[in-house]
mmCIF file of C-alpha atoms and ligand atoms in Angstrom:
data_model
loop_
_atom_site.group_PDB
_atom_site.id
_atom_site.type_symbol
_atom_site.label_atom_id
_atom_site.label_comp_id
_atom_site.label_asym_id
_atom_site.label_seq_id
_atom_site.Cartn_x
_atom_site.Cartn_y
_atom_site.Cartn_z
ATOM 1 C CA MET P 1 6.485 23.720 30.340
ATOM 2 C CA GLN P 2 8.950 20.474 30.572
ATOM 3 C CA TYR P 3 10.325 18.742 27.720
ATOM 4 C CA ASP P 4 10.841 15.288 28.872
ATOM 5 C CA THR P 5 11.183 12.125 26.934
ATOM 6 C CA VAL P 6 8.750 9.743 26.368
ATOM 7 C CA ARG P 7 10.723 7.231 28.737
ATOM 8 C CA GLU P 8 10.549 9.861 31.494
ATOM 9 C CA VAL P 9 6.956 10.749 31.053
ATOM 10 C CA ASP P 10 5.579 7.416 30.061
ATOM 11 C CA PRO P 11 7.499 4.271 30.623
ATOM 12 C CA GLU P 12 4.988 1.575 29.592
ATOM 13 C CA ILE P 13 4.760 3.486 26.154
ATOM 14 C CA ALA P 14 8.507 3.736 25.980
ATOM 15 C CA ASP P 15 8.831 0.220 26.394
ATOM 16 C CA ALA P 16 6.128 -0.602 23.632
ATOM 17 C CA LEU P 17 7.819 1.692 21.052
ATOM 18 C CA GLU P 18 11.465 0.168 21.822
ATOM 19 C CA ARG P 19 9.949 -3.289 21.382
ATOM 20 C CA GLU P 20 8.363 -2.201 18.485
ATOM 21 C CA VAL P 21 11.754 -0.953 16.718
ATOM 22 C CA ASP P 22 13.232 -4.563 18.047
ATOM 23 C CA ARG P 23 10.224 -6.328 16.252
ATOM 24 C CA GLN P 24 11.142 -4.480 13.182
ATOM 25 C CA ARG P 25 14.727 -4.903 13.342
ATOM 26 C CA GLU P 26 14.786 -8.548 14.359
ATOM 27 C CA GLY P 27 12.075 -10.123 11.947
ATOM 28 C CA LEU P 28 11.335 -9.556 8.226
ATOM 29 C CA GLN P 29 8.726 -7.375 7.463
ATOM 30 C CA MET P 30 6.896 -8.871 4.603
ATOM 31 C CA ILE P 31 3.346 -7.241 4.691
ATOM 32 C CA ALA P 32 3.063 -5.931 1.120
ATOM 33 C CA SER P 33 1.588 -2.432 2.295
ATOM 34 C CA GLU P 34 4.733 -2.011 4.636
ATOM 35 C CA ASN P 35 8.123 -0.433 4.468
ATOM 36 C CA HIS P 36 10.647 1.244 6.562
ATOM 37 C CA VAL P 37 10.891 4.852 6.167
ATOM 38 C CA SER P 38 14.190 6.795 6.739
ATOM 39 C CA ARG P 39 15.328 8.552 9.831
ATOM 40 C CA ALA P 40 14.895 12.073 7.980
ATOM 41 C CA VAL P 41 10.939 11.097 7.102
ATOM 42 C CA MET P 42 10.492 10.034 10.829
ATOM 43 C CA GLU P 43 12.091 13.386 12.215
ATOM 44 C CA ALA P 44 9.617 15.214 10.100
ATOM 45 C CA GLN P 45 6.811 13.192 11.007
ATOM 46 C CA SER P 46 7.630 13.806 14.569
ATOM 47 C CA SER P 47 8.257 17.585 14.089
ATOM 48 C CA ALA P 48 6.479 20.551 15.761
ATOM 49 C CA LEU P 49 4.145 20.567 12.792
ATOM 50 C CA THR P 50 2.254 18.317 14.904
ATOM 51 C CA ASN P 51 1.196 21.380 16.765
ATOM 52 C CA LYS P 52 -0.064 23.383 14.057
ATOM 53 C CA TYR P 53 -3.586 23.975 12.601
ATOM 54 C CA ALA P 54 -3.651 25.091 9.077
ATOM 55 C CA GLU P 55 -7.108 24.218 7.810
ATOM 56 C CA GLY P 56 -7.234 25.670 3.828
ATOM 57 C CA TYR P 57 -4.523 25.553 1.346
ATOM 58 C CA PRO P 58 -1.010 27.176 0.818
ATOM 59 C CA GLY P 59 -1.735 30.987 0.917
ATOM 60 C CA LYS P 60 -5.630 30.340 1.686
ATOM 61 C CA ARG P 61 -5.416 29.178 5.286
ATOM 62 C CA TYR P 62 -8.311 29.791 7.839
ATOM 63 C CA TYR P 63 -5.542 30.298 10.616
ATOM 64 C CA ALA P 64 -2.751 32.779 11.166
ATOM 65 C CA GLY P 65 0.705 31.255 11.613
ATOM 66 C CA CYS P 66 0.848 28.974 8.545
ATOM 67 C CA GLU P 67 3.782 30.339 6.556
ATOM 68 C CA HIS P 68 6.109 27.090 7.456
ATOM 69 C CA ALA P 69 3.203 24.757 6.888
ATOM 70 C CA ASP P 70 2.872 26.564 3.673
ATOM 71 C CA ARG P 71 6.249 26.182 2.811
ATOM 72 C CA VAL P 72 6.357 22.775 3.541
ATOM 73 C CA GLU P 73 2.800 21.864 1.544
ATOM 74 C CA GLU P 74 4.138 23.886 -1.435
ATOM 75 C CA LEU P 75 7.419 21.498 -1.405
ATOM 76 C CA ALA P 76 5.340 18.123 -1.007
ATOM 77 C CA ILE P 77 3.226 19.333 -4.153
ATOM 78 C CA SER P 78 5.842 20.252 -6.351
ATOM 79 C CA ARG P 79 8.068 17.313 -5.380
ATOM 80 C CA ALA P 80 4.798 15.071 -6.228
ATOM 81 C CA LYS P 81 4.173 16.764 -9.483
ATOM 82 C CA GLU P 82 7.805 16.022 -10.443
ATOM 83 C CA LEU P 83 7.680 12.605 -9.315
ATOM 84 C CA TRP P 84 4.258 11.332 -10.923
ATOM 85 C CA GLY P 85 3.918 14.398 -13.629
ATOM 86 C CA ALA P 86 0.309 15.080 -12.518
ATOM 87 C CA ASP P 87 -1.192 18.634 -13.284
ATOM 88 C CA HIS P 88 -2.790 18.741 -9.936
ATOM 89 C CA VAL P 89 -1.679 17.147 -6.477
ATOM 90 C CA ASN P 90 -3.586 17.213 -3.004
ATOM 91 C CA VAL P 91 -1.305 16.023 -0.368
ATOM 92 C CA GLN P 92 -3.880 16.376 2.585
ATOM 93 C CA PRO P 93 -5.715 13.135 2.835
ATOM 94 C CA HIS P 94 -4.868 11.479 6.209
ATOM 95 C CA SER P 95 -4.714 8.071 4.418
ATOM 96 C CA GLY P 96 -5.253 6.238 0.937
ATOM 97 C CA SER P 97 -8.757 5.659 2.064
ATOM 98 C CA GLN P 98 -9.429 9.266 2.782
ATOM 99 C CA ALA P 99 -8.109 9.998 -0.689
ATOM 100 C CA ASN P 100 -10.519 7.793 -2.408
ATOM 101 C CA MET P 101 -13.300 9.652 -0.237
ATOM 102 C CA GLY P 102 -12.176 12.829 -1.464
ATOM 103 C CA VAL P 103 -12.556 11.641 -5.170
ATOM 104 C CA TYR P 104 -15.874 10.218 -4.575
ATOM 105 C CA LEU P 105 -17.350 13.347 -2.608
ATOM 106 C CA ALA P 106 -16.243 15.513 -5.397
ATOM 107 C CA VAL P 107 -17.688 13.916 -8.454
ATOM 108 C CA LEU P 108 -20.381 11.423 -7.157
ATOM 109 C CA ASP P 109 -23.882 11.904 -5.223
ATOM 110 C CA PRO P 110 -25.128 9.249 -2.767
ATOM 111 C CA SER P 111 -26.451 6.398 -4.497
ATOM 112 C CA ASP P 112 -24.238 6.886 -7.422
ATOM 113 C CA LYS P 113 -22.906 3.658 -9.020
ATOM 114 C CA ILE P 114 -19.515 2.359 -8.572
ATOM 115 C CA LEU P 115 -17.876 -0.311 -10.360
ATOM 116 C CA SER P 116 -14.881 -2.163 -8.576
ATOM 117 C CA LEU P 117 -12.689 -5.007 -8.051
ATOM 118 C CA ASP P 118 -14.041 -7.421 -5.425
ATOM 119 C CA LEU P 119 -12.222 -7.637 -2.079
ATOM 120 C CA THR P 120 -11.384 -11.560 -2.408
ATOM 121 C CA HIS P 121 -10.012 -10.791 -5.878
ATOM 122 C CA GLY P 122 -7.606 -8.281 -4.752
ATOM 123 C CA GLY P 123 -9.748 -4.871 -4.421
ATOM 124 C CA HIS P 124 -9.737 -2.750 -1.431
ATOM 125 C CA LEU P 125 -12.523 -2.177 1.515
ATOM 126 C CA SER P 126 -12.758 1.612 0.127
ATOM 127 C CA HIS P 127 -13.514 0.751 -3.251
ATOM 128 C CA GLY P 128 -17.277 -0.311 -2.059
ATOM 129 C CA HIS P 129 -17.286 -3.026 0.598
ATOM 130 C CA PRO P 130 -20.683 -3.263 2.212
ATOM 131 C CA ALA P 131 -18.934 -2.495 5.525
ATOM 132 C CA ASN P 132 -17.250 0.379 4.444
ATOM 133 C CA PHE P 133 -18.531 4.073 3.761
ATOM 134 C CA ALA P 134 -18.115 3.585 0.071
ATOM 135 C CA GLY P 135 -20.280 0.358 -0.154
ATOM 136 C CA GLN P 136 -22.811 2.326 2.280
ATOM 137 C CA LEU P 137 -22.930 5.372 0.268
ATOM 138 C CA PHE P 138 -23.263 4.156 -3.406
ATOM 139 C CA GLU P 139 -24.472 1.379 -5.074
ATOM 140 C CA VAL P 140 -21.611 -0.798 -5.875
ATOM 141 C CA GLU P 141 -21.017 -3.969 -8.301
ATOM 142 C CA GLN P 142 -17.779 -5.576 -8.379
ATOM 143 C CA TYR P 143 -15.814 -7.020 -11.078
ATOM 144 C CA GLU P 144 -13.502 -10.318 -10.669
ATOM 145 C CA VAL P 145 -10.046 -11.633 -11.872
ATOM 146 C CA ASP P 146 -10.150 -14.395 -14.567
ATOM 147 C CA PRO P 147 -10.423 -17.663 -12.720
ATOM 148 C CA GLU P 148 -8.270 -19.364 -14.971
ATOM 149 C CA THR P 149 -5.437 -16.684 -15.227
ATOM 150 C CA GLY P 150 -5.712 -14.575 -12.394
ATOM 151 C CA TYR P 151 -5.505 -11.740 -14.692
ATOM 152 C CA ILE P 152 -8.037 -8.736 -14.643
ATOM 153 C CA ASP P 153 -10.797 -9.954 -17.133
ATOM 154 C CA TYR P 154 -10.890 -6.542 -18.975
ATOM 155 C CA GLU P 155 -13.347 -7.898 -21.372
ATOM 156 C CA GLY P 156 -15.725 -9.303 -18.602
ATOM 157 C CA LEU P 157 -15.109 -5.588 -16.886
ATOM 158 C CA ALA P 158 -16.348 -4.016 -20.281
ATOM 159 C CA ALA P 159 -19.503 -6.151 -20.488
ATOM 160 C CA GLN P 160 -20.368 -5.735 -16.964
ATOM 161 C CA ALA P 161 -19.838 -1.876 -17.441
ATOM 162 C CA ASP P 162 -22.257 -2.126 -19.999
ATOM 163 C CA GLU P 163 -25.072 -3.662 -18.299
ATOM 164 C CA PHE P 164 -24.559 -1.676 -14.767
ATOM 165 C CA ASP P 165 -23.651 1.676 -16.277
ATOM 166 C CA PRO P 166 -21.569 2.849 -13.669
ATOM 167 C CA ASP P 167 -20.591 6.436 -12.822
ATOM 168 C CA MET P 168 -17.389 5.514 -11.654
ATOM 169 C CA ILE P 169 -15.016 2.704 -12.363
ATOM 170 C CA VAL P 170 -11.998 1.973 -9.763
ATOM 171 C CA SER P 171 -9.017 0.445 -10.971
ATOM 172 C CA GLY P 172 -5.756 -0.354 -8.908
ATOM 173 C CA TYR P 173 -5.634 -2.924 -6.184
ATOM 174 C CA SER P 174 -4.185 -4.150 -2.704
ATOM 175 C CA ALA P 175 -3.574 -7.758 -3.366
ATOM 176 C CA TYR P 176 -3.176 -7.862 -7.593
ATOM 177 C CA PRO P 177 0.388 -9.141 -8.460
ATOM 178 C CA ARG P 178 -0.045 -8.150 -12.246
ATOM 179 C CA GLU P 179 0.667 -4.932 -13.992
ATOM 180 C CA VAL P 180 -2.560 -3.106 -14.587
ATOM 181 C CA GLU P 181 -3.761 -1.997 -17.965
ATOM 182 C CA TRP P 182 -4.783 1.545 -17.153
ATOM 183 C CA GLU P 183 -5.845 2.172 -20.823
ATOM 184 C CA ARG P 184 -8.253 -0.583 -21.159
ATOM 185 C CA VAL P 185 -9.946 0.358 -17.914
ATOM 186 C CA GLN P 186 -10.283 4.177 -19.056
ATOM 187 C CA GLU P 187 -11.510 2.714 -22.685
ATOM 188 C CA VAL P 188 -14.421 0.880 -20.598
ATOM 189 C CA ALA P 189 -14.889 3.881 -18.777
ATOM 190 C CA GLU P 190 -14.931 6.189 -21.547
ATOM 191 C CA ASP P 191 -17.692 3.891 -23.507
ATOM 192 C CA THR P 192 -19.868 3.941 -20.650
ATOM 193 C CA GLY P 193 -19.560 7.770 -19.473
ATOM 194 C CA ALA P 194 -17.945 6.774 -16.314
ATOM 195 C CA TYR P 195 -14.897 8.413 -14.248
ATOM 196 C CA HIS P 196 -11.999 6.232 -13.964
ATOM 197 C CA MET P 197 -10.229 6.547 -10.327
ATOM 198 C CA ALA P 198 -6.862 4.825 -10.276
ATOM 199 C CA ASP P 199 -5.889 3.643 -6.588
ATOM 200 C CA ILE P 200 -2.218 3.166 -6.870
ATOM 201 C CA ALA P 201 -1.699 2.902 -3.205
ATOM 202 C CA HIS P 202 0.429 -0.144 -3.342
ATOM 203 C CA ILE P 203 2.529 0.953 -6.173
ATOM 204 C CA THR P 204 3.012 4.601 -5.892
ATOM 205 C CA GLY P 205 7.038 4.080 -5.698
ATOM 206 C CA LEU P 206 6.767 1.740 -8.523
ATOM 207 C CA VAL P 207 4.983 4.066 -10.656
ATOM 208 C CA ALA P 208 7.005 6.902 -9.632
ATOM 209 C CA ALA P 209 10.241 4.958 -10.367
ATOM 210 C CA GLY P 210 8.890 3.964 -13.759
ATOM 211 C CA VAL P 211 8.961 0.305 -13.287
ATOM 212 C CA HIS P 212 5.022 0.239 -13.300
ATOM 213 C CA GLY P 213 3.237 1.808 -16.197
ATOM 214 C CA SER P 214 1.559 5.283 -14.797
ATOM 215 C CA PRO P 215 -2.184 6.035 -14.719
ATOM 216 C CA VAL P 216 -1.470 9.927 -14.500
ATOM 217 C CA GLY P 217 -2.858 11.253 -17.758
ATOM 218 C CA ILE P 218 -4.936 8.580 -18.372
ATOM 219 C CA ALA P 219 -7.638 7.965 -15.707
ATOM 220 C CA ASP P 220 -9.582 11.166 -14.282
ATOM 221 C CA PHE P 221 -8.194 10.426 -10.914
ATOM 222 C CA VAL P 222 -5.038 8.920 -9.368
ATOM 223 C CA THR P 223 -5.075 8.151 -5.478
ATOM 224 C CA GLY P 224 -2.618 6.692 -3.240
ATOM 225 C CA SER P 225 -0.982 6.293 -0.105
ATOM 226 C CA THR P 226 2.495 7.696 0.604
ATOM 227 C CA HIS P 227 3.980 5.520 3.037
ATOM 228 C CA LYS P 228 4.169 1.919 0.941
ATOM 229 C CA THR P 229 6.567 1.638 -2.193
ATOM 230 C CA ILE P 230 7.034 5.396 -2.237
ATOM 231 C CA ARG P 231 8.307 5.079 1.457
ATOM 232 C CA SER P 232 7.404 8.696 2.608
ATOM 233 C CA GLY P 233 5.464 10.063 5.373
ATOM 234 C CA ARG P 234 2.233 8.302 6.422
ATOM 235 C CA GLY P 235 -0.971 9.428 4.363
ATOM 236 C CA GLY P 236 -2.730 9.800 1.084
ATOM 237 C CA ILE P 237 -2.491 11.738 -2.010
ATOM 238 C CA ILE P 238 -4.675 12.871 -4.943
ATOM 239 C CA MET P 239 -3.485 13.647 -8.670
ATOM 240 C CA CYS P 240 -5.956 14.737 -11.371
ATOM 241 C CA GLU P 241 -6.390 17.170 -14.159
ATOM 242 C CA GLU P 242 -6.606 20.934 -13.281
ATOM 243 C CA GLU P 243 -10.009 20.941 -14.358
ATOM 244 C CA TYR P 244 -10.938 18.961 -11.381
ATOM 245 C CA ALA P 245 -8.768 20.573 -8.912
ATOM 246 C CA ASP P 246 -10.982 22.911 -7.061
ATOM 247 C CA ASP P 247 -13.607 20.351 -6.697
ATOM 248 C CA ILE P 248 -11.179 17.807 -5.315
ATOM 249 C CA ASP P 249 -9.587 20.459 -2.735
ATOM 250 C CA SER P 250 -12.925 21.460 -1.582
ATOM 251 C CA ALA P 251 -14.042 17.428 -1.223
ATOM 252 C CA VAL P 252 -10.868 16.991 1.021
ATOM 253 C CA PHE P 253 -11.209 19.967 2.939
ATOM 254 C CA PRO P 254 -13.747 21.070 4.037
ATOM 255 C CA GLY P 255 -15.703 17.997 2.463
ATOM 256 C CA ALA P 256 -14.256 14.973 4.316
ATOM 257 C CA GLN P 257 -11.371 16.320 6.780
ATOM 258 C CA GLY P 258 -10.497 19.301 8.870
ATOM 259 C CA GLY P 259 -7.104 20.459 9.549
ATOM 260 C CA PRO P 260 -4.203 18.516 7.569
ATOM 261 C CA LEU P 261 -1.829 16.546 9.653
ATOM 262 C CA MET P 262 0.982 19.046 8.459
ATOM 263 C CA HIS P 263 3.642 16.861 10.478
ATOM 264 C CA ASN P 264 2.677 14.176 8.250
ATOM 265 C CA VAL P 265 2.646 16.396 5.120
ATOM 266 C CA ALA P 266 6.240 17.280 6.062
ATOM 267 C CA GLY P 267 7.250 13.722 5.774
ATOM 268 C CA LYS P 268 5.635 13.206 2.653
ATOM 269 C CA ALA P 269 7.811 16.034 1.451
ATOM 270 C CA VAL P 270 10.941 14.625 2.652
ATOM 271 C CA GLY P 271 10.311 11.077 1.334
ATOM 272 C CA PHE P 272 9.378 12.321 -1.903
ATOM 273 C CA GLU P 273 12.421 14.237 -2.080
ATOM 274 C CA GLU P 274 14.376 11.051 -1.476
ATOM 275 C CA ALA P 275 11.915 9.379 -4.266
ATOM 276 C CA LEU P 276 13.397 11.688 -6.696
ATOM 277 C CA SER P 277 16.928 10.386 -6.490
ATOM 278 C CA SER P 278 18.414 7.750 -9.028
ATOM 279 C CA GLU P 279 19.053 5.227 -5.876
ATOM 280 C CA PHE P 280 14.905 5.005 -5.405
ATOM 281 C CA GLU P 281 14.691 3.829 -8.957
ATOM 282 C CA GLU P 282 17.254 1.309 -8.480
ATOM 283 C CA TYR P 283 15.414 0.559 -5.068
ATOM 284 C CA ALA P 284 12.047 0.041 -6.962
ATOM 285 C CA THR P 285 13.526 -1.828 -9.604
ATOM 286 C CA ARG P 286 14.977 -4.328 -7.059
ATOM 287 C CA VAL P 287 11.834 -4.584 -5.123
ATOM 288 C CA VAL P 288 10.178 -5.969 -8.117
ATOM 289 C CA GLU P 289 13.259 -8.364 -8.928
ATOM 290 C CA ASN P 290 13.147 -9.560 -5.504
ATOM 291 C CA ALA P 291 9.690 -10.524 -5.611
ATOM 292 C CA LYS P 292 10.119 -12.290 -8.767
ATOM 293 C CA THR P 293 13.058 -14.398 -7.490
ATOM 294 C CA LEU P 294 10.930 -14.984 -4.176
ATOM 295 C CA GLY P 295 8.050 -16.331 -6.493
ATOM 296 C CA GLU P 296 10.092 -18.715 -8.400
ATOM 297 C CA VAL P 297 11.858 -19.723 -5.547
ATOM 298 C CA LEU P 298 8.286 -20.892 -3.818
ATOM 299 C CA GLN P 299 7.192 -22.426 -7.063
ATOM 300 C CA GLU P 300 10.270 -24.633 -7.075
ATOM 301 C CA HIS P 301 9.311 -25.673 -3.666
ATOM 302 C CA GLY P 302 5.657 -26.658 -5.114
ATOM 303 C CA PHE P 303 3.511 -23.428 -3.965
ATOM 304 C CA SER P 304 0.798 -21.965 -6.671
ATOM 305 C CA LEU P 305 1.092 -18.091 -7.116
ATOM 306 C CA VAL P 306 -2.258 -16.393 -8.398
ATOM 307 C CA SER P 307 -1.401 -15.767 -11.730
ATOM 308 C CA GLY P 308 1.575 -17.703 -12.019
ATOM 309 C CA GLY P 309 3.830 -14.829 -10.859
ATOM 310 C CA THR P 310 4.283 -11.292 -10.192
ATOM 311 C CA ASP P 311 5.126 -7.936 -11.917
ATOM 312 C CA THR P 312 4.999 -5.850 -8.714
ATOM 313 C CA HIS P 313 6.095 -5.937 -5.061
ATOM 314 C CA LEU P 314 3.684 -8.784 -4.079
ATOM 315 C CA LEU P 315 2.909 -12.204 -4.580
ATOM 316 C CA LEU P 316 -0.437 -13.724 -3.775
ATOM 317 C CA VAL P 317 0.218 -17.796 -2.606
ATOM 318 C CA ASP P 318 -3.012 -19.792 -3.022
ATOM 319 C CA LEU P 319 -2.193 -22.573 -0.438
ATOM 320 C CA ARG P 320 -5.044 -24.856 -1.702
ATOM 321 C CA ASP P 321 -3.193 -26.963 -4.230
ATOM 322 C CA SER P 322 -0.046 -27.370 -2.534
ATOM 323 C CA HIS P 323 -1.164 -27.536 1.100
ATOM 324 C CA PRO P 324 -4.895 -28.347 1.215
ATOM 325 C CA ASP P 325 -4.819 -28.472 4.804
ATOM 326 C CA THR P 326 -3.150 -25.469 5.792
ATOM 327 C CA THR P 327 -5.077 -22.155 5.907
ATOM 328 C CA GLY P 328 -3.559 -18.771 5.346
ATOM 329 C CA GLY P 329 -4.035 -18.225 9.151
ATOM 330 C CA ASP P 330 -1.906 -21.567 10.067
ATOM 331 C CA ALA P 331 0.585 -20.117 7.744
ATOM 332 C CA GLU P 332 0.765 -16.420 8.829
ATOM 333 C CA ASP P 333 1.008 -17.700 12.563
ATOM 334 C CA ALA P 334 3.713 -19.851 11.981
ATOM 335 C CA LEU P 335 5.817 -17.604 10.236
ATOM 336 C CA GLU P 336 5.213 -14.799 12.676
ATOM 337 C CA ASP P 337 6.653 -17.256 14.985
ATOM 338 C CA ALA P 338 9.490 -17.811 12.769
ATOM 339 C CA GLY P 339 10.366 -14.238 12.361
ATOM 340 C CA ILE P 340 8.505 -13.488 8.938
ATOM 341 C CA VAL P 341 5.757 -11.413 9.288
ATOM 342 C CA LEU P 342 3.160 -11.181 6.331
ATOM 343 C CA ASN P 343 -0.736 -11.628 5.957
ATOM 344 C CA ALA P 344 -3.502 -14.407 5.674
ATOM 345 C CA ASN P 345 -5.154 -13.227 2.351
ATOM 346 C CA THR P 346 -8.066 -14.134 0.661
ATOM 347 C CA VAL P 347 -7.690 -15.305 -2.859
ATOM 348 C CA PRO P 348 -9.422 -15.363 -6.119
ATOM 349 C CA GLY P 349 -12.601 -18.266 -5.474
ATOM 350 C CA GLU P 350 -11.938 -18.383 -2.229
ATOM 351 C CA THR P 351 -13.628 -21.208 -0.336
ATOM 352 C CA ARG P 352 -12.598 -20.166 3.228
ATOM 353 C CA SER P 353 -13.595 -17.029 5.200
ATOM 354 C CA ALA P 354 -11.946 -13.589 5.146
ATOM 355 C CA PHE P 355 -10.709 -14.394 8.844
ATOM 356 C CA ASN P 356 -9.084 -17.442 7.752
ATOM 357 C CA PRO P 357 -8.536 -17.498 4.331
ATOM 358 C CA SER P 358 -6.784 -19.640 1.968
ATOM 359 C CA GLY P 359 -3.811 -17.625 0.670
ATOM 360 C CA ILE P 360 -0.784 -15.595 2.180
ATOM 361 C CA ARG P 361 0.391 -12.201 0.804
ATOM 362 C CA ALA P 362 3.920 -11.332 0.624
ATOM 363 C CA GLY P 363 5.676 -8.080 -0.287
ATOM 364 C CA THR P 364 9.350 -7.021 -0.820
ATOM 365 C CA PRO P 365 9.191 -3.353 -0.280
ATOM 366 C CA ALA P 366 10.542 -3.338 3.285
ATOM 367 C CA ILE P 367 13.166 -6.353 3.223
ATOM 368 C CA THR P 368 14.455 -4.488 0.132
ATOM 369 C CA THR P 369 15.070 -1.365 1.932
ATOM 370 C CA ARG P 370 16.814 -3.351 4.252
ATOM 371 C CA GLY P 371 19.269 -4.276 1.271
ATOM 372 C CA PHE P 372 17.789 -7.760 0.595
ATOM 373 C CA GLY P 373 18.808 -8.970 -2.847
ATOM 374 C CA GLU P 374 18.693 -12.141 -5.094
ATOM 375 C CA GLU P 375 20.693 -14.221 -2.565
ATOM 376 C CA GLU P 376 18.793 -13.411 0.469
ATOM 377 C CA MET P 377 15.628 -13.919 -1.631
ATOM 378 C CA GLN P 378 16.445 -17.459 -2.033
ATOM 379 C CA SER P 379 16.984 -17.959 1.679
ATOM 380 C CA VAL P 380 13.814 -16.108 2.524
ATOM 381 C CA GLY P 381 11.938 -18.342 0.062
ATOM 382 C CA ASP P 382 13.566 -21.551 1.292
ATOM 383 C CA ALA P 383 12.447 -20.275 4.923
ATOM 384 C CA ILE P 384 9.012 -19.546 4.039
ATOM 385 C CA ALA P 385 8.534 -23.047 2.383
ATOM 386 C CA ARG P 386 9.823 -25.010 5.186
ATOM 387 C CA VAL P 387 7.690 -23.313 7.743
ATOM 388 C CA VAL P 388 4.254 -23.619 6.013
ATOM 389 C CA GLU P 389 5.577 -27.231 5.176
ATOM 390 C CA HIS P 390 5.746 -27.937 8.990
ATOM 391 C CA HIS P 391 3.702 -25.105 10.352
ATOM 392 C CA ASP P 392 3.173 -27.023 13.620
ATOM 393 C CA ASP P 393 6.783 -28.099 14.138
ATOM 394 C CA GLU P 394 8.056 -25.706 16.755
ATOM 395 C CA THR P 395 11.780 -27.158 16.251
ATOM 396 C CA VAL P 396 11.404 -26.061 12.648
ATOM 397 C CA ARG P 397 10.113 -22.739 13.732
ATOM 398 C CA ASN P 398 12.941 -22.093 16.005
ATOM 399 C CA GLU P 399 15.275 -23.227 13.647
ATOM 400 C CA ILE P 400 14.068 -20.732 11.062
ATOM 401 C CA ARG P 401 13.843 -17.917 13.562
ATOM 402 C CA GLU P 402 17.678 -18.325 14.272
ATOM 403 C CA GLU P 403 18.270 -18.239 10.558
ATOM 404 C CA ILE P 404 15.933 -15.025 9.992
ATOM 405 C CA ARG P 405 17.574 -13.370 12.725
ATOM 406 C CA ALA P 406 21.324 -13.763 11.335
ATOM 407 C CA LEU P 407 19.851 -12.286 8.093
ATOM 408 C CA CYS P 408 18.516 -9.515 9.917
ATOM 409 C CA ASP P 409 21.671 -8.842 11.770
ATOM 410 C CA ALA P 410 23.427 -8.872 8.504
ATOM 411 C CA HIS P 411 21.296 -6.073 7.178
ATOM 412 C CA PRO P 412 20.699 -3.836 10.061
ATOM 413 C CA LEU P 413 18.001 -1.431 10.333
ATOM 414 C CA TYR P 414 17.940 1.865 12.356
ATOM 415 C CA ASP P 415 21.187 0.642 14.094
ATOM 416 C CA GLU P 416 21.999 3.957 15.973
HETATM 417 N N1 DSN Y 501 -3.854 -2.161 4.541
HETATM 418 C C1 DSN Y 501 -3.378 -2.073 3.425
HETATM 419 C C2 DSN Y 501 -3.031 -3.337 2.636
HETATM 420 O O1 DSN Y 501 -2.435 -4.190 3.597
HETATM 421 O O2 DSN Y 501 -3.361 -3.643 1.424
HETATM 422 C C3 DSN Y 501 -4.215 -1.400 2.421
HETATM 423 O O3 DSN Y 501 -5.088 -0.341 2.893
#
């Protein structure tokens, strides 16, 4: 067996991988669900555990040779318990969507009812969109944000729950900039006899660091992904009280998945260890400060933010007021050309389409990992405003690309 490098075996893939590192280095990654993991997390994820099958759970595997896999998974679980204060943790879901599937399979039957936030109001596909397994297996109704304030309409949610009588209420969102009031959702769930699943995929890191309130100990189930604000190995996680532990574990394996991706579980363990440090708390605090600063700068430039600001790592800009003829797609394309990578996003009351919506979503987790602070956020906000304003002007895009490149060079990424 030869142990050659990717470059020796497959130069085309080696080129693509190197160019991806350059792309991440030379531009601002502002997709709110992305981050830059450490070298240590990457090393764990590309370790020999990629070769190992370990169906089952530590101490109860269906294959031999799992002693090191057991150690890795036990450490990931104990660190997660310490980070989020959960009774029971399952670190095997391959993704946040798989974590949600694990919860649904654990406690719902096909055709049971789910009440969740509409995708165009900040929800997620796996909360019950008709194109997703959750929308196909279950009967789904969706709640919305208050059209005036952009905040979750908790009273509307209660009234809708009363009418619909759901078996599960889903809170936790992927394009909602405000702090979620978990207790209020839990109250509605208790009043209607529904389970409450809080999907903290976007804010796992903010919750772990205490800069966003935690649903652990409030909601029946807390799910998340492990590579966004928490900056660990790629995948998903489920947390719950001990009474649901067996149901959750068997819903994940053998219910929804086969062998866990043990190399990713190792990446989770390493990232969780990093997140237990006081530096991580400082990082998470700065992620939110940076998002607030960016929001203020954009507002000074006349942009409208859904809900008027942010309490989290993300901003949702509704372009309809400030730039009625510019779509989210126009803005996304022009910004990418200028070195600022974010995504076009639907906004509450969307009047265009999901493919070319009226908003853009911007997040600060990755640029904060690079070391950006208040001063850089001012420059980033000015740059976003100028590019959107002149989105069809190539000269402006070229000038901004130079400025962004200089900012990136001042905050190098994976510099060795
Ligand atoms: N793709 C993620 C996001 O961008 O919000 C969610 O799965």
